[in-house]
mmCIF file of C-alpha atoms in Angstrom:
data_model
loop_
_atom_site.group_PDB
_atom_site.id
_atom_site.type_symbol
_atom_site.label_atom_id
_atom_site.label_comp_id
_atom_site.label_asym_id
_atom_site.label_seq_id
_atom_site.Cartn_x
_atom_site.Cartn_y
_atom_site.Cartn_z
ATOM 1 C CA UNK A 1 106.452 85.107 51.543
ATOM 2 C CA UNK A 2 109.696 86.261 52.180
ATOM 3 C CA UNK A 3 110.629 89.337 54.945
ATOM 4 C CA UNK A 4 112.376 91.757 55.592
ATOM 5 C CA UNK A 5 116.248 90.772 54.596
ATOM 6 C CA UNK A 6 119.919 92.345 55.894
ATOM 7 C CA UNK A 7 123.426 91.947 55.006
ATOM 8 C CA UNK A 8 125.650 91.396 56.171
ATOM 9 C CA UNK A 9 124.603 89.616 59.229
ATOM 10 C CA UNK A 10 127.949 90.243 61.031
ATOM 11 C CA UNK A 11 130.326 92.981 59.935
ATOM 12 C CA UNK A 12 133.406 93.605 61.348
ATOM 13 C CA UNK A 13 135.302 96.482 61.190
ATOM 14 C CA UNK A 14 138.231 98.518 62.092
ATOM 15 C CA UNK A 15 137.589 102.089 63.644
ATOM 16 C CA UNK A 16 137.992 104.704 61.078
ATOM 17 C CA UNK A 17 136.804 102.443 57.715
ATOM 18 C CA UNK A 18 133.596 103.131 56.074
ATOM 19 C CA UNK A 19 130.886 100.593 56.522
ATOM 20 C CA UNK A 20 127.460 99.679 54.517
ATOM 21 C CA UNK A 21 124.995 98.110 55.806
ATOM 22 C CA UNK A 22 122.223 96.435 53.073
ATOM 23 C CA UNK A 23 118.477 96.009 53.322
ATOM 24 C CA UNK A 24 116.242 94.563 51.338
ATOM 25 C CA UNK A 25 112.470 95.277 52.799
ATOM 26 C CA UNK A 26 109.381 93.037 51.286
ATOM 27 C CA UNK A 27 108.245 93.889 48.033
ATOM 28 C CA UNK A 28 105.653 96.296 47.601
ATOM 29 C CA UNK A 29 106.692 97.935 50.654
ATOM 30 C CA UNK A 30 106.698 101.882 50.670
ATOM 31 C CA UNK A 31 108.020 102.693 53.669
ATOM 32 C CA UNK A 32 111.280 101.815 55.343
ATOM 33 C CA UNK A 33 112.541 102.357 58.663
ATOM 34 C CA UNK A 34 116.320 102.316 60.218
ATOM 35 C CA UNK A 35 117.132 101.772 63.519
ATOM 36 C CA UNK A 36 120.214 101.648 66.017
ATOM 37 C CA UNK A 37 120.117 98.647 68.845
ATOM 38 C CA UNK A 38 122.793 99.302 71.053
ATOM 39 C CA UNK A 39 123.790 96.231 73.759
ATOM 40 C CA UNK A 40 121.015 96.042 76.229
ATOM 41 C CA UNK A 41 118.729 98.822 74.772
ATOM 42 C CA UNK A 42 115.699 98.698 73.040
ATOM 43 C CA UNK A 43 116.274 100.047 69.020
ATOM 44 C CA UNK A 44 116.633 104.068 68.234
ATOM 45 C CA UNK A 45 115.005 105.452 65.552
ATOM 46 C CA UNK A 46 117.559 106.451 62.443
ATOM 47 C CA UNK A 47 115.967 107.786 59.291
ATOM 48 C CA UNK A 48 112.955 107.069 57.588
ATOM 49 C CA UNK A 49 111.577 106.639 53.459
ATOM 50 C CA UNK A 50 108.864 106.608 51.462
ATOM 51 C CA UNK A 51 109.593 105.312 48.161
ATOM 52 C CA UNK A 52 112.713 107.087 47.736
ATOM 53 C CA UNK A 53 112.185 109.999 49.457
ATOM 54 C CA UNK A 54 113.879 110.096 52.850
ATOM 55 C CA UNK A 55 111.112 111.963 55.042
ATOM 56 C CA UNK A 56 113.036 111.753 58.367
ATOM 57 C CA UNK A 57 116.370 111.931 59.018
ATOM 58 C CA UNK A 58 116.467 112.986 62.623
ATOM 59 C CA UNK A 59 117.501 109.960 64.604
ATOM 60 C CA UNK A 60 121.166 109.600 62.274
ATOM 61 C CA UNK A 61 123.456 110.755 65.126
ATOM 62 C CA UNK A 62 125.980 112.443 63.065
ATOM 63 C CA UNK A 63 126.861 113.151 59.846
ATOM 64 C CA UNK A 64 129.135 110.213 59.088
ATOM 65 C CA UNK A 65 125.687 108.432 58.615
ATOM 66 C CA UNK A 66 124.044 108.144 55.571
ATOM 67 C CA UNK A 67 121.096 106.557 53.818
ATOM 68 C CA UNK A 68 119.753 106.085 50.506
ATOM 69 C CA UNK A 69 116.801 104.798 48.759
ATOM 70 C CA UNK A 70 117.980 105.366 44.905
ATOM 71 C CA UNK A 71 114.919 103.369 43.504
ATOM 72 C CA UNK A 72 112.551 103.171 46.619
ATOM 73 C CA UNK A 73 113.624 99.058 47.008
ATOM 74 C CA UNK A 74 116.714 98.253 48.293
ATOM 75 C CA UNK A 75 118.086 100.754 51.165
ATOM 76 C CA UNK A 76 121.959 100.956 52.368
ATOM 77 C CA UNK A 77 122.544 102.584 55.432
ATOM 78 C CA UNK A 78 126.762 103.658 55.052
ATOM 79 C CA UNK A 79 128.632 104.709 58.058
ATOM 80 C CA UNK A 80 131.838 106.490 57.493
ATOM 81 C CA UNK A 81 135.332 106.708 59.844
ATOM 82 C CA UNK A 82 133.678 104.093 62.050
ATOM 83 C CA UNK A 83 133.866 104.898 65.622
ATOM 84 C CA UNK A 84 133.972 102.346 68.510
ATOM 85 C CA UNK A 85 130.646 103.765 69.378
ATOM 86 C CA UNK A 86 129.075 103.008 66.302
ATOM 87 C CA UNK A 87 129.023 99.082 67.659
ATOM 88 C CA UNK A 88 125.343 98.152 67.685
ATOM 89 C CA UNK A 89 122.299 96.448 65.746
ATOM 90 C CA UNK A 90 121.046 98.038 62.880
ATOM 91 C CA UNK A 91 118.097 97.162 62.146
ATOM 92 C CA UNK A 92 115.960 97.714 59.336
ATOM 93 C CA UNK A 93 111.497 97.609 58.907
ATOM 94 C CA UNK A 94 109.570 98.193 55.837
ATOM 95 C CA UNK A 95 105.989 98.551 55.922
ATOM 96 C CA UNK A 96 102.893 98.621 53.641
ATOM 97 C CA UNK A 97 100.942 101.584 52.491
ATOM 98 C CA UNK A 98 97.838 99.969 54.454
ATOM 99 C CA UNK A 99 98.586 99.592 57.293
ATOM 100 C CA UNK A 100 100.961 100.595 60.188
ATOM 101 C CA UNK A 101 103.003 97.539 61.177
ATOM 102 C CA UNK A 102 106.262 97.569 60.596
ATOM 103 C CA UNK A 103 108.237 94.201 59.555
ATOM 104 C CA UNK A 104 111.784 93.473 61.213
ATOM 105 C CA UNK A 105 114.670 92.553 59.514
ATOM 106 C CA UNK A 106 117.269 90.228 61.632
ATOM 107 C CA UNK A 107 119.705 93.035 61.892
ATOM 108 C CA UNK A 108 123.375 93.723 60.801
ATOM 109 C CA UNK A 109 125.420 93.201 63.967
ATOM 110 C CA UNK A 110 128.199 95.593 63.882
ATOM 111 C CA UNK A 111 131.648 95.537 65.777
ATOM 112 C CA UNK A 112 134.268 98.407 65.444
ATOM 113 C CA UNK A 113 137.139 97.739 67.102
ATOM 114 C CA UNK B 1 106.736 114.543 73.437
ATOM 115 C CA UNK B 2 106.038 110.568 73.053
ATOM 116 C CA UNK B 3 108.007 108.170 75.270
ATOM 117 C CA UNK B 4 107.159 104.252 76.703
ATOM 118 C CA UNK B 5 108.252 103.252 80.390
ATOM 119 C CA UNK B 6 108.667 99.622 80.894
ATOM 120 C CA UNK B 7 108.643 99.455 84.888
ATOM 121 C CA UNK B 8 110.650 96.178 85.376
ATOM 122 C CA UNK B 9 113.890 95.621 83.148
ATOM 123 C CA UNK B 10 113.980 91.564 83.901
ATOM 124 C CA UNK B 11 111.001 89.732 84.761
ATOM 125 C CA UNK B 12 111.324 85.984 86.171
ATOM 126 C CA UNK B 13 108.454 83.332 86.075
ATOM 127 C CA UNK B 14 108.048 79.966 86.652
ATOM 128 C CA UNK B 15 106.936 77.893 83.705
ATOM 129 C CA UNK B 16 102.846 77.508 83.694
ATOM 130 C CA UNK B 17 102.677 80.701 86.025
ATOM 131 C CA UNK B 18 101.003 83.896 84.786
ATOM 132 C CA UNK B 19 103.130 86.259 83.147
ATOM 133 C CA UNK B 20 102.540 89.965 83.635
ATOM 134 C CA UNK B 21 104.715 92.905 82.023
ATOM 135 C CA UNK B 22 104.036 96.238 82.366
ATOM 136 C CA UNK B 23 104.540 98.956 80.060
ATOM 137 C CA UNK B 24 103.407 103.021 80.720
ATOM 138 C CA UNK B 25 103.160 105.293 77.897
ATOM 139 C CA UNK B 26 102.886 109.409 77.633
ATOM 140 C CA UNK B 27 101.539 110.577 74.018
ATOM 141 C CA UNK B 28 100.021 114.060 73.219
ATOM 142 C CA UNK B 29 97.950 111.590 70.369
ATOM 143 C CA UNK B 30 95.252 109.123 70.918
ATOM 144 C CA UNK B 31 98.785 106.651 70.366
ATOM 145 C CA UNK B 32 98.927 103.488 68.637
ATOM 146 C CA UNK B 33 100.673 100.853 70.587
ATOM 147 C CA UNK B 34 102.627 97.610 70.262
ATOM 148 C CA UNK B 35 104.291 94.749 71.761
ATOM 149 C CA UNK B 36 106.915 93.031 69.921
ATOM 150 C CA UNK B 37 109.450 90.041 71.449
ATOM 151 C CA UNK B 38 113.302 89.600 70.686
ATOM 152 C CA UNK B 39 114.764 86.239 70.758
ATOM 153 C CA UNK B 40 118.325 85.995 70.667
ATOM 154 C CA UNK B 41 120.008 86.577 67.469
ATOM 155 C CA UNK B 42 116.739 86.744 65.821
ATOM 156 C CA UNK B 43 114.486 89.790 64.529
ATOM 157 C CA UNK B 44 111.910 91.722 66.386
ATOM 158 C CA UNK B 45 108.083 90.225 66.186
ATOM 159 C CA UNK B 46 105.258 91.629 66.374
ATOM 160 C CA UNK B 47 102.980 90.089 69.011
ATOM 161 C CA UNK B 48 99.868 92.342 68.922
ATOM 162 C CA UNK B 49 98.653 96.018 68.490
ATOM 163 C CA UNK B 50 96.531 98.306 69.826
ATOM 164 C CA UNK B 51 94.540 100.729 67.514
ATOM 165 C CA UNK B 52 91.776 102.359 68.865
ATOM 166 C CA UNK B 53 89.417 99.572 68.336
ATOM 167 C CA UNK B 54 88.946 96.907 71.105
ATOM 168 C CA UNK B 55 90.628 98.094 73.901
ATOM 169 C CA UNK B 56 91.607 94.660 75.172
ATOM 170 C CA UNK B 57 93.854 92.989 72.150
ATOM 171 C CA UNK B 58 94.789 89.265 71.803
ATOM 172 C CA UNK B 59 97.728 88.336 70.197
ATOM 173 C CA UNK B 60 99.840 85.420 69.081
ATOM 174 C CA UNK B 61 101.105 82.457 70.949
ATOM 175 C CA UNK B 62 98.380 83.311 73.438
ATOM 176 C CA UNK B 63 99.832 86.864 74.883
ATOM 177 C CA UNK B 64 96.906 89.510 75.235
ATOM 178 C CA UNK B 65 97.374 93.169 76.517
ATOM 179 C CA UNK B 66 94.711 95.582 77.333
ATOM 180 C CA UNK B 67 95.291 99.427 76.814
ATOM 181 C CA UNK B 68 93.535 101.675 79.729
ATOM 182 C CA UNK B 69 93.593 105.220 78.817
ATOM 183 C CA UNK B 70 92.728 106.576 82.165
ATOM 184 C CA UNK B 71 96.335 104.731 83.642
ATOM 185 C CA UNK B 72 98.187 105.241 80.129
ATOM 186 C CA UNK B 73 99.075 101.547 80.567
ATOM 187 C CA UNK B 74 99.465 99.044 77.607
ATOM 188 C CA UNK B 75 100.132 95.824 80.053
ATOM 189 C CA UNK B 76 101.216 92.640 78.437
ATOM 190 C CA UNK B 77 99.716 89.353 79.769
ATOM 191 C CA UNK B 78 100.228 85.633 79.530
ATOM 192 C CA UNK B 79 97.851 83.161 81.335
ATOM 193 C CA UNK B 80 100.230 80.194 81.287
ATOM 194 C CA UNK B 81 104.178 80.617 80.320
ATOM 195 C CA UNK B 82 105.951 78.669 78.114
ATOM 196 C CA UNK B 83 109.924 77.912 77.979
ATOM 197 C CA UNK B 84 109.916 79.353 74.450
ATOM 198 C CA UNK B 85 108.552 82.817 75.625
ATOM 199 C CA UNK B 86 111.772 83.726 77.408
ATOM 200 C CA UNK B 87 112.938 86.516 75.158
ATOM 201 C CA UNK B 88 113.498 90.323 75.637
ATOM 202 C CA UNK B 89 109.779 92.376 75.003
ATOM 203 C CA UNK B 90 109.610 95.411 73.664
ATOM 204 C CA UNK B 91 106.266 97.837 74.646
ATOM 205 C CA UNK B 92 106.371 100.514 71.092
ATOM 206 C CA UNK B 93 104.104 103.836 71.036
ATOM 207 C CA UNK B 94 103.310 105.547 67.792
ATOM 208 C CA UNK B 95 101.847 108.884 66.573
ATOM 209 C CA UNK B 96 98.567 108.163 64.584
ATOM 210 C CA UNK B 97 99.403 111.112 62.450
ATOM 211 C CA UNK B 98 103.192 110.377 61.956
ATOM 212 C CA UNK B 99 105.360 106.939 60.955
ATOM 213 C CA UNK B 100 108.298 107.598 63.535
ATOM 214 C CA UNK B 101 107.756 104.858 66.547
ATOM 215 C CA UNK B 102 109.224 104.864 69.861
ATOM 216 C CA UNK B 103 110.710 101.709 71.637
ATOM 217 C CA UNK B 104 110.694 101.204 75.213
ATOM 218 C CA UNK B 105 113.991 99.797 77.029
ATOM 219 C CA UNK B 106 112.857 96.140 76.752
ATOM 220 C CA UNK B 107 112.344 93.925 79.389
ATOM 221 C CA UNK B 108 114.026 90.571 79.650
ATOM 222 C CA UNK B 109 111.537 87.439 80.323
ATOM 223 C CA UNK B 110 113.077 84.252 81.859
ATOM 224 C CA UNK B 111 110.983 81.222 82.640
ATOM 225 C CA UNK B 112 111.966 79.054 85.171
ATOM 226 C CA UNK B 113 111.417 74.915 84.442
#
């Protein structure tokens, strides 16, 4: 069946423009997981949902991040004024309700310049 | 507080050579515990899990790992490697009672023809 899904694959962008990152997790999948990859690190935890209900928010680093759910499918992760730190992997996992594996998307890599 | 330690950032083996990576974890829970492998430019897999059953777990393309509560190790083991398992690991602790995981800093496997 098909995974976890993420566009775009490459973005691009100038520092200062907004950004927004797509996910589309495996259907039937409740929960949903974002997560920052920066070069040579292993991925930070961003925000969290069930359904549409963001449960965790703790790991978004400031508040020019933001998430959404709207109908507990689909997730965009948007990232506004783009900072040269911002460059990274985002990645994004959804997960059943039975059990507790999560399921990798390929990741958005993302370049501010 | 949760956190992983992954004692050796790069790792080099010779091809049909054991392969041994090491991975330390601290956890207020009885943890649930993970190894998942990066290739380049592709997404995060999950190799095999650890959760509270068997305490020595096989996984996939014949990688096994064995969690020892009295060391708090999760140790990931090969008997043979294989060309294709040079990637980047990833060791992952997570709260039984809570989604959020933690990655550890990844260690870089290179196999040597």
């Amino acid at each position: 069946g098909a995974g976890v899904s993420q566009s775009p694959r490459y973005k691009v962008a100038k520092r200062g423009q907004d950004v927004a990152l797509r996910c589309d997790p495996i259907s039937g999948h409740v929960s949903l997981f974002w997560y920052q990859q920066a070069l040579g690190q292993g991925p930070e935890f961003l925000t969290y949902f069930q359904n549409e209900a963001q449960l965790d928010k703790s790991g978004l680093p400031s508040d020019r991040f933001f998430a959404e759910r709207p109908e507990g499918s689909v997730s965009t992760l948007k990232i506004q004024r783009t900072q040269q730190e911002d460059s990274a992997v985002y990645l994004c996992a959804s997960r059943s309700d039975y059990g507790d594996t999560q399921y990798f998307g390929p990741g958005t890599r993302l370049t501010v310049l | 507080a949760q956190s992983v330690t992954q004692l050796d950032s790069h790792v080099s083996v010779s091809e049909g050579t054991p392969v041994l990576l090491r991975c330390n974890y601290s956890s207020s829970y009885s943890p649930s515990l993970f190894w998942y492998v990066q290739h380049p430019n592709k997404g995060l897999q999950l190799l095999l899990k650890y959760t509270s059953a068997a305490t020595l777990v096989k996984g996939i393309n014949g990688f096994e790992a064995e969690f020892k509560k009295s060391e708090t190790s999760f140790h990931l083991t090969k008997p043979s490697a294989h060309m294709s398992d040079a990637a980047e690991y990833f060791c992952v602790v997570m709260k039984t009672s809570y989604d959020k995981v933690i990655f550890g800093p990844g260690t870089s496997l290179s196999v040597i023809p």
